CSV table of C-alpha atoms and ligand atoms in Angstrom, one decimal:
chain,number,residue,atom,x,y,z
A,1,MET,CA,-29.9,41.7,-7.5
A,2,ASP,CA,-31.9,40.5,-10.4
A,3,HIS,CA,-35.4,39.2,-9.8
A,4,THR,CA,-34.0,35.7,-10.1
A,5,SER,CA,-31.1,34.4,-8.1
A,6,GLU,CA,-29.7,32.8,-11.2
A,7,PRO,CA,-27.4,35.0,-13.3
A,8,TRP,CA,-28.4,35.7,-16.9
A,9,GLU,CA,-26.6,33.5,-19.3
A,10,CYS,CA,-25.5,36.5,-21.2
A,11,ILE,CA,-25.9,40.3,-20.7
A,12,VAL,CA,-25.7,42.5,-23.7
A,13,VAL,CA,-24.9,46.2,-23.1
A,14,GLY,CA,-26.2,48.3,-25.9
A,15,ALA,CA,-29.5,48.3,-28.0
A,16,GLY,CA,-28.1,49.5,-31.3
A,17,PRO,CA,-27.7,47.3,-34.4
A,18,ALA,CA,-24.8,45.5,-32.8
A,19,GLY,CA,-26.4,44.7,-29.4
A,20,LEU,CA,-29.8,43.8,-30.8
A,21,SER,CA,-28.3,41.5,-33.4
A,22,ALA,CA,-26.3,39.8,-30.6
A,23,ALA,CA,-29.4,39.5,-28.4
A,24,LEU,CA,-31.5,38.0,-31.3
A,25,TYR,CA,-28.9,35.3,-32.0
A,26,LEU,CA,-28.5,34.5,-28.3
A,27,ALA,CA,-32.3,34.4,-27.8
A,28,ARG,CA,-32.6,32.0,-30.8
A,29,PHE,CA,-29.8,29.9,-29.2
A,30,ARG,CA,-32.3,29.6,-26.3
A,31,ARG,CA,-30.1,31.6,-23.9
A,32,ARG,CA,-31.5,33.7,-21.1
A,33,VAL,CA,-30.4,37.1,-22.3
A,34,LEU,CA,-30.8,40.6,-20.9
A,35,VAL,CA,-30.1,43.8,-22.9
A,36,LEU,CA,-29.3,46.9,-20.9
A,37,HIS,CA,-29.1,50.2,-22.7
A,38,ASP,CA,-29.3,53.9,-21.9
A,39,GLY,CA,-31.3,55.0,-25.0
A,40,MET,CA,-28.4,56.5,-26.9
A,41,SER,CA,-28.0,54.4,-30.0
A,42,ARG,CA,-26.6,56.5,-32.8
A,43,ALA,CA,-29.0,54.6,-35.2
A,44,MET,CA,-31.9,56.4,-33.5
A,45,ARG,CA,-30.6,59.6,-35.0
A,46,ILE,CA,-30.7,58.5,-38.6
A,47,PRO,CA,-33.5,60.2,-40.6
A,48,LEU,CA,-33.3,57.7,-43.4
A,49,THR,CA,-30.5,55.2,-44.1
A,50,ARG,CA,-30.2,54.2,-47.7
A,51,ASN,CA,-27.3,51.8,-47.4
A,52,ALA,CA,-28.7,49.3,-45.0
A,53,PRO,CA,-28.9,46.1,-47.1
A,54,GLY,CA,-32.4,44.9,-47.8
A,55,PHE,CA,-34.1,48.4,-47.7
A,56,PRO,CA,-33.9,49.8,-51.2
A,57,GLU,CA,-36.3,52.6,-50.4
A,58,GLY,CA,-34.3,53.3,-47.2
A,59,ILE,CA,-35.4,53.0,-43.6
A,60,ALA,CA,-35.5,55.5,-40.7
A,61,GLY,CA,-33.2,54.6,-37.9
A,62,PRO,CA,-35.9,54.5,-35.2
A,63,ASP,CA,-38.0,52.2,-37.5
A,64,LEU,CA,-35.0,49.8,-37.9
A,65,ILE,CA,-34.3,49.8,-34.2
A,66,GLY,CA,-38.0,49.3,-33.4
A,67,ARG,CA,-38.1,46.2,-35.7
A,68,MET,CA,-34.9,44.8,-34.2
A,69,LEU,CA,-36.4,45.2,-30.7
A,70,GLU,CA,-39.5,43.4,-31.7
A,71,HIS,CA,-37.5,40.7,-33.3
A,72,CYS,CA,-35.4,40.1,-30.2
A,73,GLU,CA,-38.4,40.2,-27.8
A,74,ARG,CA,-40.3,37.7,-30.0
A,75,TYR,CA,-37.6,35.1,-29.0
A,76,GLY,CA,-37.6,36.1,-25.3
A,77,ALA,CA,-34.8,38.6,-24.9
A,78,GLN,CA,-35.4,41.0,-22.0
A,79,ILE,CA,-34.7,44.6,-22.8
A,80,ARG,CA,-34.3,47.2,-20.0
A,81,GLU,CA,-33.4,50.9,-20.2
A,82,ALA,CA,-30.7,51.7,-17.7
A,83,GLU,CA,-27.2,53.2,-17.8
A,84,VAL,CA,-24.5,50.7,-16.7
A,85,VAL,CA,-22.0,52.6,-14.5
A,86,GLU,CA,-19.8,49.7,-13.3
A,87,ALA,CA,-18.7,46.4,-14.6
A,88,ARG,CA,-16.5,43.8,-12.8
A,89,ARG,CA,-15.9,40.1,-12.3
A,90,HIS,CA,-17.5,38.8,-9.2
A,91,GLU,CA,-17.5,35.2,-7.9
A,92,GLY,CA,-17.3,33.6,-11.4
A,93,THR,CA,-19.9,35.9,-13.1
A,94,PHE,CA,-19.8,39.5,-14.4
A,95,GLU,CA,-21.5,42.0,-12.2
A,96,LEU,CA,-23.0,45.1,-13.8
A,97,ARG,CA,-24.3,48.0,-11.7
A,98,THR,CA,-26.8,50.4,-13.2
A,99,ALA,CA,-27.2,54.0,-12.3
A,100,ASP,CA,-30.1,53.3,-9.9
A,101,GLY,CA,-27.8,50.9,-8.0
A,102,THR,CA,-29.4,47.6,-9.3
A,103,LEU,CA,-26.9,44.7,-9.8
A,104,HIS,CA,-27.2,42.4,-12.7
A,105,HIS,CA,-25.2,39.2,-13.0
A,106,GLY,CA,-24.3,37.5,-16.3
A,107,ARG,CA,-22.1,34.5,-17.1
A,108,ALA,CA,-21.1,36.1,-20.5
A,109,LEU,CA,-21.1,39.6,-21.7
A,110,VAL,CA,-21.4,41.4,-25.1
A,111,LEU,CA,-20.3,45.0,-25.0
A,112,ALA,CA,-21.9,46.9,-27.9
A,113,THR,CA,-21.6,50.4,-26.4
A,114,GLY,CA,-20.9,52.5,-29.6
A,115,LEU,CA,-19.4,55.9,-29.5
A,116,HIS,CA,-20.2,59.6,-29.1
A,117,MET,CA,-19.5,61.7,-32.2
A,118,GLY,CA,-17.6,65.0,-32.1
A,119,GLN,CA,-20.4,67.5,-32.9
A,120,ILE,CA,-20.6,71.2,-34.0
A,121,PRO,CA,-21.7,73.6,-31.3
A,122,LEU,CA,-25.4,74.0,-31.9
A,123,PRO,CA,-28.3,73.7,-29.5
A,124,HIS,CA,-29.6,70.1,-29.4
A,125,ASP,CA,-32.9,70.7,-31.2
A,126,GLU,CA,-31.4,72.8,-33.9
A,127,HIS,CA,-28.7,70.2,-34.4
A,128,GLU,CA,-31.1,67.3,-34.7
A,129,ALA,CA,-33.4,69.4,-37.0
A,130,ALA,CA,-30.4,70.1,-39.3
A,131,ILE,CA,-29.7,66.3,-39.4
A,132,ALA,CA,-33.3,65.6,-40.2
A,133,ALA,CA,-33.3,68.2,-43.0
A,134,GLY,CA,-30.2,66.5,-44.5
A,135,VAL,CA,-28.1,69.7,-44.4
A,136,LEU,CA,-25.9,68.3,-41.6
A,137,ARG,CA,-24.3,64.9,-42.1
A,138,TYR,CA,-21.8,62.9,-40.2
A,139,CYS,CA,-21.1,59.9,-42.3
A,140,PRO,CA,-19.7,60.3,-45.9
A,141,ILE,CA,-19.6,56.5,-46.4
A,142,CYS,CA,-23.3,56.4,-45.6
A,143,ASP,CA,-24.7,59.2,-47.6
A,144,GLY,CA,-22.0,60.9,-49.7
A,145,ILE,CA,-23.7,59.8,-52.9
A,146,GLU,CA,-26.8,61.7,-51.9
A,147,HIS,CA,-24.9,64.9,-52.4
A,148,THR,CA,-23.6,64.3,-55.8
A,149,GLY,CA,-22.7,67.6,-57.6
A,150,THR,CA,-23.7,69.8,-54.6
A,151,ARG,CA,-21.8,72.3,-52.5
A,152,ILE,CA,-20.2,70.3,-49.7
A,153,ALA,CA,-18.3,71.8,-46.7
A,154,VAL,CA,-16.1,69.5,-44.5
A,155,LEU,CA,-15.3,71.0,-41.1
A,156,GLY,CA,-12.1,70.2,-39.4
A,157,SER,CA,-8.8,71.1,-41.0
A,158,ASP,CA,-6.6,68.3,-39.9
A,159,ARG,CA,-5.6,65.1,-41.7
A,160,HIS,CA,-8.9,63.5,-40.7
A,161,GLY,CA,-10.8,66.4,-42.3
A,162,ALA,CA,-8.5,66.3,-45.3
A,163,ALA,CA,-9.2,62.6,-45.8
A,164,GLU,CA,-12.9,63.1,-45.5
A,165,ALA,CA,-12.8,65.9,-48.1
A,166,LEU,CA,-10.8,63.8,-50.5
A,167,PHE,CA,-13.4,60.9,-50.0
A,168,LEU,CA,-16.3,63.3,-50.8
A,169,ARG,CA,-14.5,64.6,-53.9
A,170,GLN,CA,-15.7,61.4,-55.6
A,171,PHE,CA,-19.2,62.9,-55.5
A,172,SER,CA,-18.7,66.6,-56.2
A,173,GLU,CA,-16.3,69.1,-57.7
A,174,GLN,CA,-17.5,71.6,-55.1
A,175,VAL,CA,-15.8,70.4,-51.9
A,176,VAL,CA,-14.4,73.0,-49.4
A,177,LEU,CA,-12.5,72.3,-46.3
A,178,LEU,CA,-12.8,74.7,-43.4
A,179,PRO,CA,-11.3,74.8,-39.9
A,180,CYS,CA,-13.7,74.9,-36.9
A,181,GLN,CA,-11.3,76.6,-34.6
A,182,TYR,CA,-7.8,75.9,-35.8
A,183,ALA,CA,-6.0,74.9,-39.0
A,184,GLY,CA,-3.7,72.0,-38.6
A,185,LEU,CA,-3.0,70.8,-42.1
A,186,ASP,CA,0.5,69.8,-43.1
A,187,ALA,CA,2.0,70.7,-46.5
A,188,ASP,CA,1.5,67.3,-48.0
A,189,ALA,CA,-2.2,67.2,-47.2
A,190,HIS,CA,-2.6,70.7,-48.5
A,191,ALA,CA,-0.9,69.9,-51.8
A,192,GLN,CA,-3.0,66.8,-52.3
A,193,LEU,CA,-6.2,68.7,-51.6
A,194,THR,CA,-5.2,71.4,-54.1
A,195,ALA,CA,-4.4,68.8,-56.7
A,196,ALA,CA,-7.9,67.4,-56.2
A,197,GLY,CA,-9.5,70.8,-56.7
A,198,ILE,CA,-10.6,71.1,-53.0
A,199,ARG,CA,-10.6,74.6,-51.7
A,200,VAL,CA,-9.1,75.1,-48.2
A,201,LEU,CA,-10.3,78.1,-46.3
A,202,ALA,CA,-8.2,79.4,-43.5
A,203,ALA,CA,-10.6,81.5,-41.4
A,204,PRO,CA,-12.3,79.5,-38.7
A,205,VAL,CA,-16.1,79.3,-38.5
A,206,VAL,CA,-17.6,81.6,-35.9
A,207,ARG,CA,-21.3,80.9,-36.5
A,208,TYR,CA,-23.3,77.9,-37.7
A,209,ALA,CA,-26.6,78.7,-39.3
A,210,PRO,CA,-28.5,75.7,-40.7
A,211,GLN,CA,-31.4,76.6,-42.9
A,212,ALA,CA,-34.2,74.4,-44.3
A,213,ASP,CA,-32.4,73.7,-47.6
A,214,ARG,CA,-28.8,74.7,-47.0
A,215,PHE,CA,-26.2,75.4,-44.3
A,216,ASP,CA,-24.7,78.9,-43.9
A,217,LEU,CA,-21.3,79.2,-42.3
A,218,TYR,CA,-20.0,82.5,-41.0
A,219,LEU,CA,-16.3,82.8,-41.1
A,220,GLU,CA,-14.1,85.0,-38.9
A,221,GLY,CA,-13.7,88.5,-40.4
A,222,ARG,CA,-16.6,88.2,-42.9
A,223,ASP,CA,-20.2,89.4,-42.5
A,224,GLU,CA,-21.6,87.4,-45.4
A,225,PRO,CA,-22.0,83.7,-44.9
A,226,HIS,CA,-20.7,80.9,-47.1
A,227,ALA,CA,-23.7,78.8,-48.2
A,228,PHE,CA,-23.4,75.1,-48.6
A,229,ASP,CA,-25.9,72.4,-49.5
A,230,VAL,CA,-24.5,70.1,-46.8
A,231,VAL,CA,-21.9,70.3,-44.0
A,232,TYR,CA,-19.9,67.2,-42.9
A,233,PRO,CA,-18.1,67.8,-39.6
A,234,ALA,CA,-15.0,65.6,-39.3
A,235,LEU,CA,-14.4,66.1,-35.6
A,236,GLY,CA,-13.5,62.6,-34.5
A,237,SER,CA,-15.4,60.5,-31.9
A,238,GLN,CA,-15.2,59.3,-28.4
A,239,HIS,CA,-15.7,55.6,-28.0
A,240,ARG,CA,-17.9,54.5,-25.1
A,241,ASN,CA,-15.2,52.2,-23.8
A,242,GLU,CA,-15.5,52.8,-20.0
A,243,LEU,CA,-17.0,49.4,-19.3
A,244,ALA,CA,-14.5,47.6,-21.5
A,245,GLN,CA,-11.7,49.4,-19.6
A,246,MET,CA,-13.2,48.4,-16.2
A,247,LEU,CA,-13.0,44.8,-17.2
A,248,GLY,CA,-9.4,45.0,-18.4
A,249,ILE,CA,-10.0,44.9,-22.1
A,250,ALA,CA,-7.3,46.6,-24.2
A,251,ILE,CA,-8.2,49.9,-25.8
A,252,ASP,CA,-6.2,51.3,-28.7
A,253,ALA,CA,-5.0,54.8,-29.3
A,254,HIS,CA,-8.3,55.7,-31.0
A,255,GLY,CA,-10.3,54.4,-28.1
A,256,CYS,CA,-11.5,51.2,-29.9
A,257,THR,CA,-11.3,47.6,-28.9
A,258,ASP,CA,-9.3,45.3,-31.1
A,259,VAL,CA,-10.7,44.4,-34.6
A,260,ALA,CA,-10.8,40.7,-33.4
A,261,SER,CA,-12.8,41.5,-30.2
A,262,PRO,CA,-16.1,40.2,-31.6
A,263,LEU,CA,-14.3,36.8,-31.7
A,264,GLY,CA,-13.3,37.2,-28.0
A,265,THR,CA,-11.2,39.4,-25.8
A,266,GLU,CA,-8.5,38.9,-23.3
A,267,VAL,CA,-11.2,38.4,-20.7
A,268,PRO,CA,-12.8,35.0,-21.2
A,269,GLY,CA,-16.6,35.3,-21.8
A,270,VAL,CA,-16.5,38.9,-22.9
A,271,TYR,CA,-17.1,39.9,-26.5
A,272,CYS,CA,-17.3,43.3,-28.3
A,273,ALA,CA,-19.4,44.4,-31.2
A,274,GLY,CA,-20.2,47.4,-33.4
A,275,ASP,CA,-18.7,50.9,-33.4
A,276,ILE,CA,-16.7,50.2,-30.2
A,277,VAL,CA,-14.6,47.8,-32.3
A,278,ASP,CA,-11.9,49.2,-34.5
A,279,GLY,CA,-13.1,49.3,-38.1
A,280,LEU,CA,-15.9,50.7,-40.2
A,281,ASP,CA,-18.7,52.3,-38.2
A,282,GLN,CA,-21.7,51.1,-40.1
A,283,ILE,CA,-25.0,49.3,-39.4
A,284,SER,CA,-24.1,46.3,-41.5
A,285,VAL,CA,-20.8,45.9,-39.8
A,286,ALA,CA,-22.4,46.2,-36.3
A,287,MET,CA,-25.0,43.6,-37.2
A,288,GLY,CA,-22.2,41.2,-38.4
A,289,HIS,CA,-20.2,41.8,-35.3
A,290,GLY,CA,-23.3,41.1,-33.1
A,291,ALA,CA,-23.9,37.7,-34.9
A,292,VAL,CA,-20.2,36.7,-34.4
A,293,ALA,CA,-20.0,37.9,-30.8
A,294,ALA,CA,-23.3,36.1,-29.8
A,295,THR,CA,-22.2,32.8,-31.5
A,296,ARG,CA,-18.8,32.9,-29.8
A,297,ALA,CA,-20.5,33.7,-26.4
A,298,HIS,CA,-22.9,30.8,-26.9
A,299,ASN,CA,-20.1,28.4,-27.8
A,300,TRP,CA,-18.0,29.6,-24.8
A,301,LEU,CA,-21.0,28.9,-22.5
A,302,ARG,CA,-21.4,25.4,-24.1
A,303,ALA,CA,-17.7,24.7,-23.5
A,304,GLU,CA,-17.9,25.9,-19.9
A,305,ASP,CA,-20.8,23.5,-19.4
A,306,GLY,CA,-18.9,20.6,-21.0
A,307,HIS,CA,-21.3,20.5,-24.0
A,308,VAL,CA,-18.7,20.4,-26.7
A,309,LEU,CA,-16.4,17.7,-28.0
A,310,PRO,CA,-13.0,17.8,-26.2
A,311,ALA,CA,-10.2,19.2,-28.3
A,312,ARG,CA,-8.0,16.6,-30.0
B,1,FAD,C1,-26.9,60.9,-38.2
B,1,FAD,C2,-26.3,59.6,-38.4
B,1,FAD,C3,-26.5,58.9,-39.7
B,1,FAD,C4,-26.0,57.7,-39.9
B,1,FAD,N1,-26.3,57.0,-41.1
B,1,FAD,C5,-25.9,55.8,-41.3
B,1,FAD,C6,-26.2,55.1,-42.5
B,1,FAD,O1,-26.9,55.6,-43.3
B,1,FAD,N2,-25.8,53.8,-42.6
B,1,FAD,C7,-25.0,53.2,-41.7
B,1,FAD,O2,-24.6,52.0,-41.9
B,1,FAD,N3,-24.7,53.8,-40.5
B,1,FAD,C8,-25.1,55.1,-40.3
B,1,FAD,N4,-24.8,55.7,-39.1
B,1,FAD,C9,-23.9,55.0,-38.2
B,1,FAD,C10,-24.7,54.0,-37.4
B,1,FAD,O3,-25.7,54.6,-36.6
B,1,FAD,C11,-23.7,53.2,-36.4
B,1,FAD,O4,-22.7,52.7,-37.1
B,1,FAD,C12,-24.5,52.1,-35.6
B,1,FAD,O5,-25.6,52.7,-34.9
B,1,FAD,C13,-23.5,51.4,-34.7
B,1,FAD,O6,-24.3,50.4,-34.0
B,1,FAD,P1,-23.8,50.0,-32.5
B,1,FAD,O7,-24.8,49.1,-32.0
B,1,FAD,O8,-22.4,49.7,-32.5
B,1,FAD,O9,-23.8,51.4,-31.6
B,1,FAD,P2,-25.1,52.3,-31.3
B,1,FAD,O10,-26.2,52.1,-32.3
B,1,FAD,O11,-24.6,53.7,-31.1
B,1,FAD,O12,-25.6,51.7,-29.9
B,1,FAD,C14,-24.8,51.8,-28.7
B,1,FAD,C15,-25.7,51.4,-27.6
B,1,FAD,O13,-24.9,51.3,-26.4
B,1,FAD,C16,-25.7,51.8,-25.3
B,1,FAD,N5,-24.7,52.1,-24.2
B,1,FAD,C17,-23.4,52.6,-24.3
B,1,FAD,N6,-22.9,52.7,-23.1
B,1,FAD,C18,-23.8,52.3,-22.2
B,1,FAD,C19,-23.8,52.2,-20.8
B,1,FAD,N7,-22.8,52.5,-20.1
B,1,FAD,N8,-25.0,51.8,-20.2
B,1,FAD,C20,-26.1,51.4,-21.0
B,1,FAD,N9,-26.1,51.5,-22.3
B,1,FAD,C21,-25.0,51.9,-22.9
B,1,FAD,C22,-26.4,53.0,-25.9
B,1,FAD,O14,-27.6,53.3,-25.2
B,1,FAD,C23,-26.8,52.3,-27.3
B,1,FAD,O15,-28.0,51.6,-27.0
B,1,FAD,C24,-25.2,57.0,-38.9
B,1,FAD,C25,-25.0,57.6,-37.6
B,1,FAD,C26,-25.6,58.9,-37.4
B,1,FAD,C27,-25.4,59.5,-36.1
């Protein structure tokens, strides 16, 4: 049980831009709010984001999250690091169990649990160093412009990879699409890529060799690497939807919750925010979702307590 016998008015799962925005709003609505997170916000991996509104010089992900934590705590939100392994409804509240067996009870819930990206097979430290060096990128919308006119490789020869390559073509004439393990491109996609001047290589990558200022890719059957200024894997993602599923919230074919789930879900009192929601996986969107989810949760609690005008 929590240290108090009273349930939290709202528990937020996730301490990324979505969860921390929700917690800030709830705390400023004077709600007792607990944030539980397992330290895996994707934002913590951003070396410098240059498209977060209000930061013209850019801001590092850990700095942004650090400021958001401070902002929430200033208004009384409690933040605890723990993995939530189980969620269920129990005697009129939501019961969350963390990996150490602790139970937390909340009257309302905001799920801002994000996603895991499909990554290229590199040891963790080498992978993160390549991200920090800017030779490995995962988000063309975030940083495509920073590679204007450079040699860009997109990894993943399926329709998702093709779409990403076509998106990046806006920024460079030197975009190449390569398969990681298999080539699954249909004739239509192939024709469109060719028309856009995007080269499609058929041999799969057998070795990934990030350097300080470029990324070398070794293809099957060739000793010499192909050198690129930046590599964008387009390998999909796995949404962290386990808790949503445990509570009976619908998940779509891509693993996301519904686009309207920041407004409310089929489970009264549960709201979703950020990358878990179908849509654009961006900091600004996650923050907006967090604000909406928190305000909806607050108003739902007010209605439950009879603090709103009756409907006419
Ligand atoms: C390298 C990189 C660069 C990027 N660059 C940009 C950029 O420039 N601009 C931009 O807008 N976006 C960028 N993004 C995307 C951005 O990071 C995400 O869109 C954003 O972090 C989504 O926020 P979120 O709060 O939904 O999810 P996240 O920030 O991923 O947070 C999810 C939270 O849920 C928690 N969690 C999940 N499941 C559990 C559980 N069971 N128990 C406890 N805690 C749990 C995690 O610990 C984490 O705190 C980038 C991402 C990466 C990886």
